[in-house]
Amino acid sequence: MPRTSFLDRVYTALLPLVATVTNNPRALKPGELVRLLNTTPAGDVLTDRILRLHRERAGLRIAGEREKTLDLLKYAAWLCQQPRRTGGGDGRQEAGAGTAARAYHAKRERERARNAAASQEGRDIGPIPPIAVPARRERCETSLQAFCETYLAEQFPLEFSEDHLAAIKYIESSAIEGGLFAFAMPRGSGKTTLCEAAAIWTVLYGRRRFLALIGASADAANEILDSIRTEFETNDLLAADFPEVCFPISKLGGINNRASAQLCCGERTRITWGKKSLVFPSIPGSRAAGTIIKSSGIDGRVRGMRHKLSDGTSLRPDLVIVDDPQTDRTARSEDQCRKRVATLAGSVLGLAGPGKKIAGFMPCTVIVQGDMADQILDRERHPAWHGTRLKLLYTFPTNNKLWEEYADLRRTSFRNGGKGEEATKFYRKHRQEMDAGAKIAWPQRYNKDELSAIQNAMNLFIDNEAAFWAESQNAPLKEASDDEDLPTNAQIAGKINQLSRSLVPQAATKLTAMIDVQHKLLYWVVVAWTDKFGGYVLDYGTFPEQQRVHFKLRDVRHNLAKIYPGQSMESQVYHGLTDLISQLCERDFAREEGGHARIERLLVDSADGMTSDIVMRVCRTHPHKVIVLPSLGRAIKKGEKPMHQYAKKEGETIGYHWLLQRSLKHAVKQLVIDTNFWKSFVQRGLAAPLGERHALSLYGTQGTRHLLFADHCTSEARTRVPDERTGSTHESWKLKPGQSDNHWFDCLVGTAAAASQLGISVDAGTDPRRQRRRITAADIPQRRRA
């Protein structure tokens, strides 16, 4: 039977195609032509390679060059000119070419299948090895202590103390039965390592499904997670007894990208081995299958932590480990401590979801009195945490005389370049007498150059007593500071006068107010003053109002841009100031004895360079400009002349630590105040008990209403420096680390200076202008000459 020529078959398939092509037949893509020809009843008649050869032979394509389109009519004309044979010759050559193309594609498919099989074989870790010592593994299932001593012996080289064993029991109970446990241990006691061991033990024996690691920061939490990850990767005993967990991890070879494609006997392990989260391999029979560990800083995105399984189930944390959740800086910030306690009580303990309780334990160290750890460990304030304080030295030695001699020898040795050898020799000679009465928590803890744990503890005490009480005893001493006589946040918030909001007391004679200008918000305070400079905070707030109990300027939601949309920042401040000044100046404040009172002096802060021109313009043009003054704070530094000693210039009024001067640029008077002096004055008023003549108090009957206001009033720290020129002590103020909002405090300070400008005087014993020296007979001639 004669064989049909290859060209003949292409030609036969092409003829009906020329008439049916709807696109431009002179701009057909080569690939499109191949697909069209191969879909005709003639079957597969052409390949890309054969079409390329035809085009080169027909002169429709230059060899080595790539053309995007094909002229179908020219190609068909060329095929018509080719001899049509029934067998042999060119027909066999063309048929052989088609056969070679099909063979090539078949070869490529075989290679693809072989590569895919090899790839799958490389990703498949094969069967899990057997457990090396099942009895050893079973022995540690119910004992965290045995697990640490067996599998993590290098991490715990010393024998556990009684305090360690007590902490281990609490951790076991929390991991197995639930509940919360907070414990403070001396630095260097291995509390973080103990928590890492507890996390590993909990995962391996399937106690919990989702562990959340919370640190003082994201980096601190990631360090703990990295330590846990390293233990699973490098611990040979764990690899031997827990192969269903450690074997898939070891097969990653430290290349985390392999995790997503890893197989075990043809099934995905679904392991995740990242820097912030670990998902353990899903191996049949493994208690740790699918267990998750995630890390986060307590100041990060804690709320809403969850993980979705392959079947669509959403898991939320059921065990949280909070390790040392504060730093030295945050421990000394009341605002940061309150925030972190609130985060712990809300976001962290709410991780399990609605209606579910989370288990957790928190190793910590008390840094300063009243810090976050100190609050959580207080069983009266937070009984659910079962706070426990563990110490290095429970009772001190009773022979103080010998220890004083020892301390002298130790200090003398260090001063002379030694290392304390003389003191150690003295301790060796009198050890029995010097150890009498001492009770040490961990007898095995001491350095190589020391003879006992008691000597180690006393060395820490002698070298730095404050650090010893804080880091070793978890009972820090009260830190000496320049703020010891200043009121605390709670004292200010609780200094309420039982008067209704906005009610002017009978003793008050002047009402002053101040507005602190911020780009997003305007803060304001109104105070009623007595003739003896006692103050009553009648009202305070923001414009616009926030309708929130606690907020920061940086996260305000209802700002000036919401009130005046589409306007520039300058325009928003202008209109906001205009409206707020009108509200305050036209407001009637009811008096306690009957009648009403209005604000007599309103200051507007003009210190901000971006808004100072706006403030000046508003104060100059506002309908209430008679009682409105722009103000400028100036902190008089040590050695500078106080304002009441300034030489008076034309058009100026010099007062008690304030100066009223005319701004030539803006044609408006401006009140310049010494902020250092008036801040100290206001703080003394806040510290003064109710009933004293200079006392400052807040309206209402509930102190919790004023917690945010008190935060602003305690946001700055005072520094006292002796002033040799005057023989007195100079006081200066600046924001505390971590604080940003002091706006109501600035307003309160401004209202006091405004009261002084209205004529209310500090008593004669304080006001330098009112101090009088007794005149003697020798002074009379000099006074006459003057």
JSON list of C-alpha atoms in Angstrom, two decimals, residues 23 37 50 64 168 172 236 295 379 414 481 531 566 623 639 733 756:
[
{"chain": "A", "resi": 23, "resn": "ASN", "atom": "CA", "xyz": [-7.67, 36.33, 11.50]},
{"chain": "A", "resi": 37, "resn": "LEU", "atom": "CA", "xyz": [-3.18, 21.95, 11.70]},
{"chain": "A", "resi": 50, "resn": "ILE", "atom": "CA", "xyz": [9.34, 20.91, 11.11]},
{"chain": "A", "resi": 64, "resn": "GLY", "atom": "CA", "xyz": [19.04, 31.87, 13.25]},
{"chain": "A", "resi": 168, "resn": "ILE", "atom": "CA", "xyz": [9.34, 22.75, 88.37]},
{"chain": "A", "resi": 172, "resn": "GLU", "atom": "CA", "xyz": [4.33, 20.85, 85.50]},
{"chain": "A", "resi": 236, "resn": "ASP", "atom": "CA", "xyz": [21.44, 13.55, 70.06]},
{"chain": "A", "resi": 295, "resn": "SER", "atom": "CA", "xyz": [6.99, 34.00, 69.42]},
{"chain": "A", "resi": 379, "resn": "ARG", "atom": "CA", "xyz": [-1.04, 37.98, 95.41]},
{"chain": "A", "resi": 414, "resn": "PHE", "atom": "CA", "xyz": [40.64, 45.24, 94.71]},
{"chain": "A", "resi": 481, "resn": "SER", "atom": "CA", "xyz": [15.80, 60.25, 93.15]},
{"chain": "A", "resi": 531, "resn": "ASP", "atom": "CA", "xyz": [-6.33, 84.60, 96.79]},
{"chain": "A", "resi": 566, "resn": "GLY", "atom": "CA", "xyz": [-10.25, 68.68, 53.24]},
{"chain": "A", "resi": 623, "resn": "PRO", "atom": "CA", "xyz": [-13.76, 88.51, 69.44]},
{"chain": "A", "resi": 639, "resn": "GLY", "atom": "CA", "xyz": [23.08, 80.51, 86.55]},
{"chain": "A", "resi": 733, "resn": "TRP", "atom": "CA", "xyz": [12.21, 69.52, 84.21]},
{"chain": "A", "resi": 756, "resn": "SER", "atom": "CA", "xyz": [-0.13, 85.34, 88.82]}
]
